[in-house]
mmCIF file of C-alpha atoms in Angstrom:
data_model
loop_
_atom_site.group_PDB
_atom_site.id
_atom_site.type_symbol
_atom_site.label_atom_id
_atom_site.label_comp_id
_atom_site.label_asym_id
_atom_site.label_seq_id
_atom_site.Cartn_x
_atom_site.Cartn_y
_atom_site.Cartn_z
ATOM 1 C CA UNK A 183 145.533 99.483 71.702
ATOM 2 C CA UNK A 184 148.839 100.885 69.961
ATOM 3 C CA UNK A 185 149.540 104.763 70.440
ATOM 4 C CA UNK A 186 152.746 106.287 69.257
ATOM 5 C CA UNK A 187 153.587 109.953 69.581
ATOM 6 C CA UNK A 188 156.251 112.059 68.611
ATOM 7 C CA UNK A 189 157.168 115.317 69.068
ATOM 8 C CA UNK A 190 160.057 118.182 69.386
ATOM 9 C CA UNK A 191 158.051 120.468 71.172
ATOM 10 C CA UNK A 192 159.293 120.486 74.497
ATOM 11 C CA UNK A 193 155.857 121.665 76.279
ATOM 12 C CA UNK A 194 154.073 118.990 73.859
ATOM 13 C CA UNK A 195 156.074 116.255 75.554
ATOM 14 C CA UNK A 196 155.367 117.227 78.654
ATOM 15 C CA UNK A 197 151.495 117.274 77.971
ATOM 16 C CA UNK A 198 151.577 113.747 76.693
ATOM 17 C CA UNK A 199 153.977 112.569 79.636
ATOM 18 C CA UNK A 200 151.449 114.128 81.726
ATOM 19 C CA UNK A 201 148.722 112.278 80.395
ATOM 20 C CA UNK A 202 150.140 108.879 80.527
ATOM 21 C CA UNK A 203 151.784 108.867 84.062
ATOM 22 C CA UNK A 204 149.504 111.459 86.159
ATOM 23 C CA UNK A 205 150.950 114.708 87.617
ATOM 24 C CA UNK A 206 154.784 114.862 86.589
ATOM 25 C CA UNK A 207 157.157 117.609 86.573
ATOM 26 C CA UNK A 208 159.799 118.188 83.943
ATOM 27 C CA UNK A 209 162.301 120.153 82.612
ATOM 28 C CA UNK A 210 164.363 119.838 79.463
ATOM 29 C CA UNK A 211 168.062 120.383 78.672
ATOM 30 C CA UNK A 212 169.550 122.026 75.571
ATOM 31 C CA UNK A 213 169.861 121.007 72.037
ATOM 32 C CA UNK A 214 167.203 117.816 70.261
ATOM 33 C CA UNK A 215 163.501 117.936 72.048
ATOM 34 C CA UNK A 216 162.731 114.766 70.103
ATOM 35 C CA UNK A 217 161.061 112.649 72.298
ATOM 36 C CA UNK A 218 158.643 109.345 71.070
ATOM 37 C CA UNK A 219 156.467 107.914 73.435
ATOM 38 C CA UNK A 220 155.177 104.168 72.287
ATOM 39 C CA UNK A 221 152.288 102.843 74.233
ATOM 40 C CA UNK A 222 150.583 99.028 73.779
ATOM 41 C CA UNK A 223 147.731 98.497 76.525
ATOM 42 C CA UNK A 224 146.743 95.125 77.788
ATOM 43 C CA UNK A 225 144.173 96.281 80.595
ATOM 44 C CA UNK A 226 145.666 95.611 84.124
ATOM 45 C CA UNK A 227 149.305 95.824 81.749
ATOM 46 C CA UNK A 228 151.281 98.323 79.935
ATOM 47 C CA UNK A 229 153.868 98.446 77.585
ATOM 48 C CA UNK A 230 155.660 101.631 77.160
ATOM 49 C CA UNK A 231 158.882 102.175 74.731
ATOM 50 C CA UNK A 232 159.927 105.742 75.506
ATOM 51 C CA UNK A 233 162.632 107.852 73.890
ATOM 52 C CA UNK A 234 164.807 110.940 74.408
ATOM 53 C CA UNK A 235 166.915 112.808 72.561
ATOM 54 C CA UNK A 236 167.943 115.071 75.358
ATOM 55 C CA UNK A 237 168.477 115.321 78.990
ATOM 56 C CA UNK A 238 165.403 115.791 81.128
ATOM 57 C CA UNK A 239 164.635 115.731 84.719
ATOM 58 C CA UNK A 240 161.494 114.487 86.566
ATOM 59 C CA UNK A 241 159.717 114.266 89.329
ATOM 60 C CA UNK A 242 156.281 113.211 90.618
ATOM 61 C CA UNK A 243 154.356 110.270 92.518
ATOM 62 C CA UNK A 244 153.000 107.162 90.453
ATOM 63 C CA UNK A 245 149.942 105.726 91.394
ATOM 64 C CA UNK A 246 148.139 102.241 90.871
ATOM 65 C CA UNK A 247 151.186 100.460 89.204
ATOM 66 C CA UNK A 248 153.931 99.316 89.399
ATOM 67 C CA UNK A 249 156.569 100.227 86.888
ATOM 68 C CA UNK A 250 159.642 98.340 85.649
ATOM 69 C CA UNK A 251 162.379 98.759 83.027
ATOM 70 C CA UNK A 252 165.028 97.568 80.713
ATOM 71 C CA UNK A 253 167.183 100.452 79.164
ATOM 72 C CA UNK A 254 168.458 100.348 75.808
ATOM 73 C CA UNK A 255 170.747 103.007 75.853
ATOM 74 C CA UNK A 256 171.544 106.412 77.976
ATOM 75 C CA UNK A 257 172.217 106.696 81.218
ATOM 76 C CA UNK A 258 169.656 107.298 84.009
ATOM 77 C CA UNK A 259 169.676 108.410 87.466
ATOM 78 C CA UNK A 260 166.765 107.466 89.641
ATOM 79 C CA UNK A 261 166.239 108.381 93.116
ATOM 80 C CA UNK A 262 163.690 107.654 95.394
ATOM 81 C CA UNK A 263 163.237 107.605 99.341
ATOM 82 C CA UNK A 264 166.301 105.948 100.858
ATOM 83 C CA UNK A 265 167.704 104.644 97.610
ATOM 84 C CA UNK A 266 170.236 106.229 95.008
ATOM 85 C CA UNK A 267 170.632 104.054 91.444
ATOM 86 C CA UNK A 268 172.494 105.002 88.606
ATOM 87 C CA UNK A 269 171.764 102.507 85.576
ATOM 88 C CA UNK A 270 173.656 103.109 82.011
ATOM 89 C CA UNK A 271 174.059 98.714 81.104
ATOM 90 C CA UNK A 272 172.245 97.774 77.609
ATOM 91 C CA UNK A 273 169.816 95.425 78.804
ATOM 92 C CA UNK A 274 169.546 95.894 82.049
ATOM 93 C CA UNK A 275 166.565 95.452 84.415
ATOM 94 C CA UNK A 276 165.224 97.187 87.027
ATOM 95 C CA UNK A 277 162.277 98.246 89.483
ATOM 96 C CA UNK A 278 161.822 101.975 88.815
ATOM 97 C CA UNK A 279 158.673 102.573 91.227
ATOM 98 C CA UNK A 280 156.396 101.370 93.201
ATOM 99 C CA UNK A 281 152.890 102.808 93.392
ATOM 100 C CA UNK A 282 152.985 105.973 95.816
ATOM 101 C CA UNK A 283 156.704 106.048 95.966
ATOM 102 C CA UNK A 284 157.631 109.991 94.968
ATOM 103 C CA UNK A 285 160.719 110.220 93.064
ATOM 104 C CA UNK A 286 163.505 112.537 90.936
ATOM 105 C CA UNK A 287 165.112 111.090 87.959
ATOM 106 C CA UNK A 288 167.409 112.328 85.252
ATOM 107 C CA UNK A 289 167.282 110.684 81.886
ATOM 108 C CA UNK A 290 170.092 111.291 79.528
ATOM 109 C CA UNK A 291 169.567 110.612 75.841
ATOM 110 C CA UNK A 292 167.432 107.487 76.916
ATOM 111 C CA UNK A 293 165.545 104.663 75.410
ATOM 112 C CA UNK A 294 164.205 102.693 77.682
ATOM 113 C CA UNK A 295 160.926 99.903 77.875
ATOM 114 C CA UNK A 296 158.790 100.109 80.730
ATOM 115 C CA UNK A 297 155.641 97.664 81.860
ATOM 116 C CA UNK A 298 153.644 99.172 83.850
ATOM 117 C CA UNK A 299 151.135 96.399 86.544
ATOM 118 C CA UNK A 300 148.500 97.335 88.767
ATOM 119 C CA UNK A 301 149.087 96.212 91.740
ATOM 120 C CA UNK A 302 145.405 93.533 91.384
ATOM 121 C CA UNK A 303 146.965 92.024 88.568
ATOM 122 C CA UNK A 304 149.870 91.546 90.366
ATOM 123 C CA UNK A 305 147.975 89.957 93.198
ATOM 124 C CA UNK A 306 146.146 87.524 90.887
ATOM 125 C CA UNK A 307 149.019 85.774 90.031
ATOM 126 C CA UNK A 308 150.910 85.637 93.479
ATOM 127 C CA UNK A 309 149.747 84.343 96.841
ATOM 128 C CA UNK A 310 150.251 86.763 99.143
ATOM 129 C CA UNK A 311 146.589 87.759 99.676
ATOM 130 C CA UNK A 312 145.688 90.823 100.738
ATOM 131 C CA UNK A 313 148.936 91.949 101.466
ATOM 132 C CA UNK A 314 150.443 94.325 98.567
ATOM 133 C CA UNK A 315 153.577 93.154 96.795
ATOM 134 C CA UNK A 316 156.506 95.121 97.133
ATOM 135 C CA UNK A 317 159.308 94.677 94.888
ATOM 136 C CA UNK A 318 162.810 95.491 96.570
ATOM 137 C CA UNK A 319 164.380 97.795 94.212
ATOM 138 C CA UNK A 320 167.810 97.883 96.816
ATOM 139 C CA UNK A 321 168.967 94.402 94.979
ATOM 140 C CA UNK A 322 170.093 93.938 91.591
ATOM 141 C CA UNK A 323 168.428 91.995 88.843
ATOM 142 C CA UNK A 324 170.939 89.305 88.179
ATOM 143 C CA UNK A 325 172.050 89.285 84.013
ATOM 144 C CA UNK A 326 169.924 85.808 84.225
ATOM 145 C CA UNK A 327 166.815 87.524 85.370
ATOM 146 C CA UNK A 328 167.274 90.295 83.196
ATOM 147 C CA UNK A 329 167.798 88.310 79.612
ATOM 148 C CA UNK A 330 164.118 86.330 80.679
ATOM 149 C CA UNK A 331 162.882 89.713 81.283
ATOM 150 C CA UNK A 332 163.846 91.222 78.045
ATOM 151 C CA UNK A 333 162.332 87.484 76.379
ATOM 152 C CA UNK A 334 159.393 88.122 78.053
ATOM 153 C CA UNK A 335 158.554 91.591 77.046
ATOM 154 C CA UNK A 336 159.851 91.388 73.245
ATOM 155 C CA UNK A 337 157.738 88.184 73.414
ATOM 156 C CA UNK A 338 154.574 90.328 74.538
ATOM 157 C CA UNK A 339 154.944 93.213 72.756
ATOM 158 C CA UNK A 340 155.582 91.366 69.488
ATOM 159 C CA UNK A 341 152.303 89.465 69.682
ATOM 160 C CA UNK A 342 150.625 93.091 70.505
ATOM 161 C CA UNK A 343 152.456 94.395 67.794
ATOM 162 C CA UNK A 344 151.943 91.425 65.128
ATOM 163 C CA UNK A 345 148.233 90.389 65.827
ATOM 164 C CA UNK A 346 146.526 93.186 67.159
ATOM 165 C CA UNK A 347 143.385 92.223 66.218
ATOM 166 C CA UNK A 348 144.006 89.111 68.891
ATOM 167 C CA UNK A 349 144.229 91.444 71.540
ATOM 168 C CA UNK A 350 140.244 91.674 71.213
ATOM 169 C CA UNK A 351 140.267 88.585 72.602
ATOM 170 C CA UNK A 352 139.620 88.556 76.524
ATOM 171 C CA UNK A 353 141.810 84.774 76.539
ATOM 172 C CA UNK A 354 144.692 86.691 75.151
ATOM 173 C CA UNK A 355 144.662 89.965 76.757
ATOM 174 C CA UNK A 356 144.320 88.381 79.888
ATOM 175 C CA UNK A 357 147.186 85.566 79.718
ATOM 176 C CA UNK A 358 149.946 87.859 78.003
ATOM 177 C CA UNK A 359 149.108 90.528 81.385
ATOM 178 C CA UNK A 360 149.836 87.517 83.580
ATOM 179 C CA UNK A 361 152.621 86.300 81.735
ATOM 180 C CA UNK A 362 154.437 89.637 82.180
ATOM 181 C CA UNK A 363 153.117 89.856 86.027
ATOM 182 C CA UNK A 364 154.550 85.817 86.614
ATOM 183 C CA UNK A 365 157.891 86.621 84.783
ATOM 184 C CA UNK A 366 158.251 90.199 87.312
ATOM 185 C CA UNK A 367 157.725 87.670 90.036
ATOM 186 C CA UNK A 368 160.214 85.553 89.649
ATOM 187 C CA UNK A 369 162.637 88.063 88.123
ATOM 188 C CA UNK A 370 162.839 91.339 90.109
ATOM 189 C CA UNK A 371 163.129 90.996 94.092
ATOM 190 C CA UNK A 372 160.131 91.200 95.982
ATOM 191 C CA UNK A 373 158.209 90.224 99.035
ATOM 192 C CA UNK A 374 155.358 88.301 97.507
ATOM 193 C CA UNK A 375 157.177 84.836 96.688
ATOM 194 C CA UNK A 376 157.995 82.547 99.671
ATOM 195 C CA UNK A 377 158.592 78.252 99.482
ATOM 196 C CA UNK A 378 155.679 75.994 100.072
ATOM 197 C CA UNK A 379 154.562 76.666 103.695
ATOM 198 C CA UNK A 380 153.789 73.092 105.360
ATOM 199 C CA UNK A 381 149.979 73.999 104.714
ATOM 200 C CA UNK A 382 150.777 74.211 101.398
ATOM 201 C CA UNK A 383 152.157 70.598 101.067
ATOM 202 C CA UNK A 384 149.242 69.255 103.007
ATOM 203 C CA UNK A 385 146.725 70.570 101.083
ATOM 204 C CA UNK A 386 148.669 69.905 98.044
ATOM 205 C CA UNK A 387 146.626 66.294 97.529
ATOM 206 C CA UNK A 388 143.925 64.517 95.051
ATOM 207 C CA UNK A 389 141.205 66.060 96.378
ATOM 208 C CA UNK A 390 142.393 69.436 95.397
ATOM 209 C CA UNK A 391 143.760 68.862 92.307
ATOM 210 C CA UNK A 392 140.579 67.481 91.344
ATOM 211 C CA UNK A 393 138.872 70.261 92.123
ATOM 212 C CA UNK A 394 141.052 72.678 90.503
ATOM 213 C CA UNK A 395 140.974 70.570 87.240
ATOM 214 C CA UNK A 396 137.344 70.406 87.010
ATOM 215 C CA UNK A 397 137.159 74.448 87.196
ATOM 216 C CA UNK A 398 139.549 75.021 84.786
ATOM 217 C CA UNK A 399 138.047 72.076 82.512
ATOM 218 C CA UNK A 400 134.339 73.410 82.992
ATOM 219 C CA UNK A 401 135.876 77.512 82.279
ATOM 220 C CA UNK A 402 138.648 77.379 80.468
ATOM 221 C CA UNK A 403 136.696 79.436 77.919
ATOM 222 C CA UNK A 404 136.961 82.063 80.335
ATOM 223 C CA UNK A 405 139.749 84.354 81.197
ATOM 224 C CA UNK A 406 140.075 82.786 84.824
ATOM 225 C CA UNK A 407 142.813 83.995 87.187
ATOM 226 C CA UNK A 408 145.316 81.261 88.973
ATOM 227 C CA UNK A 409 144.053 83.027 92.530
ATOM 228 C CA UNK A 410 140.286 81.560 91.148
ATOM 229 C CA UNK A 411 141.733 78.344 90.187
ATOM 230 C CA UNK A 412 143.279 78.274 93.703
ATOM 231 C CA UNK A 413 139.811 79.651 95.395
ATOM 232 C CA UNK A 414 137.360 76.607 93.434
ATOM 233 C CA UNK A 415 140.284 73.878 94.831
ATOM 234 C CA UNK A 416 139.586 75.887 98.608
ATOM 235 C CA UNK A 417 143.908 76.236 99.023
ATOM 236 C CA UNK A 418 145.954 78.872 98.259
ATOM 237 C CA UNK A 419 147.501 79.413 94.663
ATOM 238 C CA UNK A 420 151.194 77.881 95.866
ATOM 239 C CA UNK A 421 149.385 74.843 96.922
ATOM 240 C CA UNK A 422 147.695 73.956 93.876
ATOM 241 C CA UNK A 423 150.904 74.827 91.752
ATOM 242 C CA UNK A 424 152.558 71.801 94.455
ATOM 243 C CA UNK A 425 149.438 69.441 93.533
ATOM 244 C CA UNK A 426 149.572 69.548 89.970
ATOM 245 C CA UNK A 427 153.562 69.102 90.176
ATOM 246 C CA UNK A 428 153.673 66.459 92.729
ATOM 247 C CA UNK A 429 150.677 64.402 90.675
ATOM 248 C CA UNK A 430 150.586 65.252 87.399
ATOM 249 C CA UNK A 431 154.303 66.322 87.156
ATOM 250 C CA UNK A 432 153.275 70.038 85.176
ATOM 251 C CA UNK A 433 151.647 73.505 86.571
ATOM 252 C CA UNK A 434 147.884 74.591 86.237
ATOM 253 C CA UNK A 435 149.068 77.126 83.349
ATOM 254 C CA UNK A 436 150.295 74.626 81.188
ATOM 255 C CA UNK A 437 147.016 72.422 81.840
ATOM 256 C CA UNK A 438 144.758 75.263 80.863
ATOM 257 C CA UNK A 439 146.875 75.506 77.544
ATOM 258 C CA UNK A 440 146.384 71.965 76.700
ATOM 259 C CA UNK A 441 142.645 72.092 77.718
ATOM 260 C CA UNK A 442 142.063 75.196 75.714
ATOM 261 C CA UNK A 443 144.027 73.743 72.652
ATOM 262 C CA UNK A 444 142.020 70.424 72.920
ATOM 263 C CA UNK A 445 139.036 73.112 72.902
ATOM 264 C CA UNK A 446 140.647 74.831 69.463
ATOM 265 C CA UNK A 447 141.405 71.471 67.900
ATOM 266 C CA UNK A 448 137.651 70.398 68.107
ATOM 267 C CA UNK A 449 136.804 73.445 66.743
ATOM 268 C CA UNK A 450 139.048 73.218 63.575
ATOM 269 C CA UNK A 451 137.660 70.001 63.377
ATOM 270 C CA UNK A 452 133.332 71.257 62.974
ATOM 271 C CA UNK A 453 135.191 74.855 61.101
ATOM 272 C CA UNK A 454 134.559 75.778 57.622
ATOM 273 C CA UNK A 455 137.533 76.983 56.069
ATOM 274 C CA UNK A 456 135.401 79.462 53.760
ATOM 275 C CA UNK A 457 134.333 81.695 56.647
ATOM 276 C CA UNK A 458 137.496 80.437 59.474
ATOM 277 C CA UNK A 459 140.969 81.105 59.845
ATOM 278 C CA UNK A 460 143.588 79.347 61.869
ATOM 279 C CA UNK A 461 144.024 82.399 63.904
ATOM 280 C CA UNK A 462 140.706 83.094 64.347
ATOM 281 C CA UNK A 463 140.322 80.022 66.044
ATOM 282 C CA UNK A 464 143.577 80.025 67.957
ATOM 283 C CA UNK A 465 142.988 83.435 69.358
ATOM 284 C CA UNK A 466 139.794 83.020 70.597
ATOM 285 C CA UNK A 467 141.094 80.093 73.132
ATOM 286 C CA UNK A 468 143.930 82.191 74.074
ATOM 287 C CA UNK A 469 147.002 82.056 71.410
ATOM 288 C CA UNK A 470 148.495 85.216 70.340
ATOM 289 C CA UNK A 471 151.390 83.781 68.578
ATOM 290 C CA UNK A 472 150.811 81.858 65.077
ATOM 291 C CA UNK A 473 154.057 79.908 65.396
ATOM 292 C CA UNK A 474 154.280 78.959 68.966
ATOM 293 C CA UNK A 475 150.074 77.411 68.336
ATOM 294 C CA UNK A 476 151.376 75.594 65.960
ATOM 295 C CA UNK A 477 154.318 74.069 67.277
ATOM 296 C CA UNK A 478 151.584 73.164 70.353
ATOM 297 C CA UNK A 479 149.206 71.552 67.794
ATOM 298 C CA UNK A 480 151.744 69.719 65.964
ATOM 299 C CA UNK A 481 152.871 68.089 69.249
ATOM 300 C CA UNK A 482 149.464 67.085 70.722
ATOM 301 C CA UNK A 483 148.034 66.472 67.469
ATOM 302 C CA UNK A 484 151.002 65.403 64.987
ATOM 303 C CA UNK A 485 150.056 67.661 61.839
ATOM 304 C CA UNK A 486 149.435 71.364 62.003
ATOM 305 C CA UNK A 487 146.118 73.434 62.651
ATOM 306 C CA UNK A 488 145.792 74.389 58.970
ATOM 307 C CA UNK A 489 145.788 70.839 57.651
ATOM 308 C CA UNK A 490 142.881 70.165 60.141
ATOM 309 C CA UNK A 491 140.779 72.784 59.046
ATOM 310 C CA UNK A 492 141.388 71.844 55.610
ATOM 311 C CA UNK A 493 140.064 68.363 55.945
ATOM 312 C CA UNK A 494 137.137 69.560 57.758
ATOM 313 C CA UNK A 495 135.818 71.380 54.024
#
């Protein structure tokens, strides 16, 4: 779901604030009230796109989510326990807050994209168990980090954006949330990613990567989790990541892609183009994008998805 809102009305932004981020104070500066507040929900992941055309100052205590940003322009001053950041730098990334973490923070004439996790979606994609991920907002997001990021997200909230009517789709809902929870893994500091413990590497063998690819082969219509991939193999999710590397020479992700695309291709093959569309198909085994399926198709299949449904009329 899409919601935009816009407003000069000082006390109107603060109502709307309110309502998407929980009990917040505010004040406003002098001179332009504008403020727009764009919101694109994936479940367990949200997109925000929030500007100001003024300075205001807040303060209150998220809860459930983590929240991360890229700023477009402005300056910001954030300050939670311990910690003092000033951030002003097109482009760059940061963790704002974690969930429970109060904080004060004064936004001057910002734009600024936020995604917003909850913490279990977070957890379904790392392997740190039942232990809650923090993410160390004391270290910087190195420019590297921060231009995958910024892919990521325009990546995301383009397909939200462009094919809405995808998002109904639990396949595609489901992977772009853990594509943005992977990509704040391995981009913004945190506790929750460690090497290959020596467990890991033994369990890494055959047996387990059997087991792992005759889940995702017998659900891959479903929108399964890499922590259930890792729980049908019996070894944690870093260990089957190792297994399909070390024998196959890919990752479990881009397994499930191939299996649901082999799934999609047989389908364009039975489809009658009267009643089916390309995207129809594509987005109900998990692709958002139009171009990126059928750059995938051509690859596997060596023509594209609409000449295969064409030939099956």
């Amino acid at each position: 779901m899409v919601t935009v809102f816009e407003t000069t009305d000082a006390d109107e932004a603060y109502e709307a604030l309110r309502r998407a981020y929980g009990k917040l104070g505010m004040r406003a500066g002098d001179g332009d009230h504008y403020v727009r507040l764009g919101h694109h929900s994936l479940g367990p992941a949200r997109l925000h796109r929030n500007t100001f055309g003024m300075t205001v100052d807040m303060e209150g205590t998220p809860q459930g989510a983590v929240v991360l940003g890229r700023i477009g322009e402005g300056r910001i001053a954030l300050d939670t326990p311990g910690s003092a950041r000033r951030f002003g730098m097109p482009g760059e990334a940061f963790v704002v807050l974690q969930p429970g973490e109060p904080h004060q923070a004064r936004l001057e004439r910002v734009d600024i994209e936020l995604a917003l996790l909850d913490q279990d979606l977070i957890a379904e994609v790392s392997d740190a168990g039942d232990r809650p991920v923090r993410f160390l907002h004391h270290e910087r997001v190195p420019a590297q980090g921060a231009a995958l990021w910024g892919a990521t997200y325009d990546y995301v909230s383009g397909c939200v954006t462009g094919t809405p009517e995808a998002l109904a789709e639990p396949l595609v809902a489901g992977s772009m949330a853990r594509l943005l929870a992977a990509t704040a893994l391995s981009v913004f500091p945190n506790d929750g990613t460690a090497e290959p413990t020596i467990e890991d590497r033994r369990d890494a063998h055959p047996a387990s990567l059997h087991r792992a690819i005759a889940f995702i082969d017998d659900n891959a219509h479903r929108d399964i989790t890499p922590a259930e991939i890792a729980a049908a193999a019996h070894v944690s999710v870093r260990a089957v990541q190792l297994a399909f590397r070390r024998h196959l020479g890919t990752t479990p992700r881009e397994y499930l892609r191939r299996v649901r695309l082999a799934h999609a291709h047989r389908e364009l093959l039975t489809a009658d183009p009267r009643d089916t569309t390309v995207m129809t198909v594509a987005g109900r085994w998990g692709f958002a994008d139009h171009s990126r399926f059928t750059a995938h198709y051509r690859a596997e299949y060596g023509v594209i998805p609409s000449q295969t449904l064409r030939r099956a009329g």
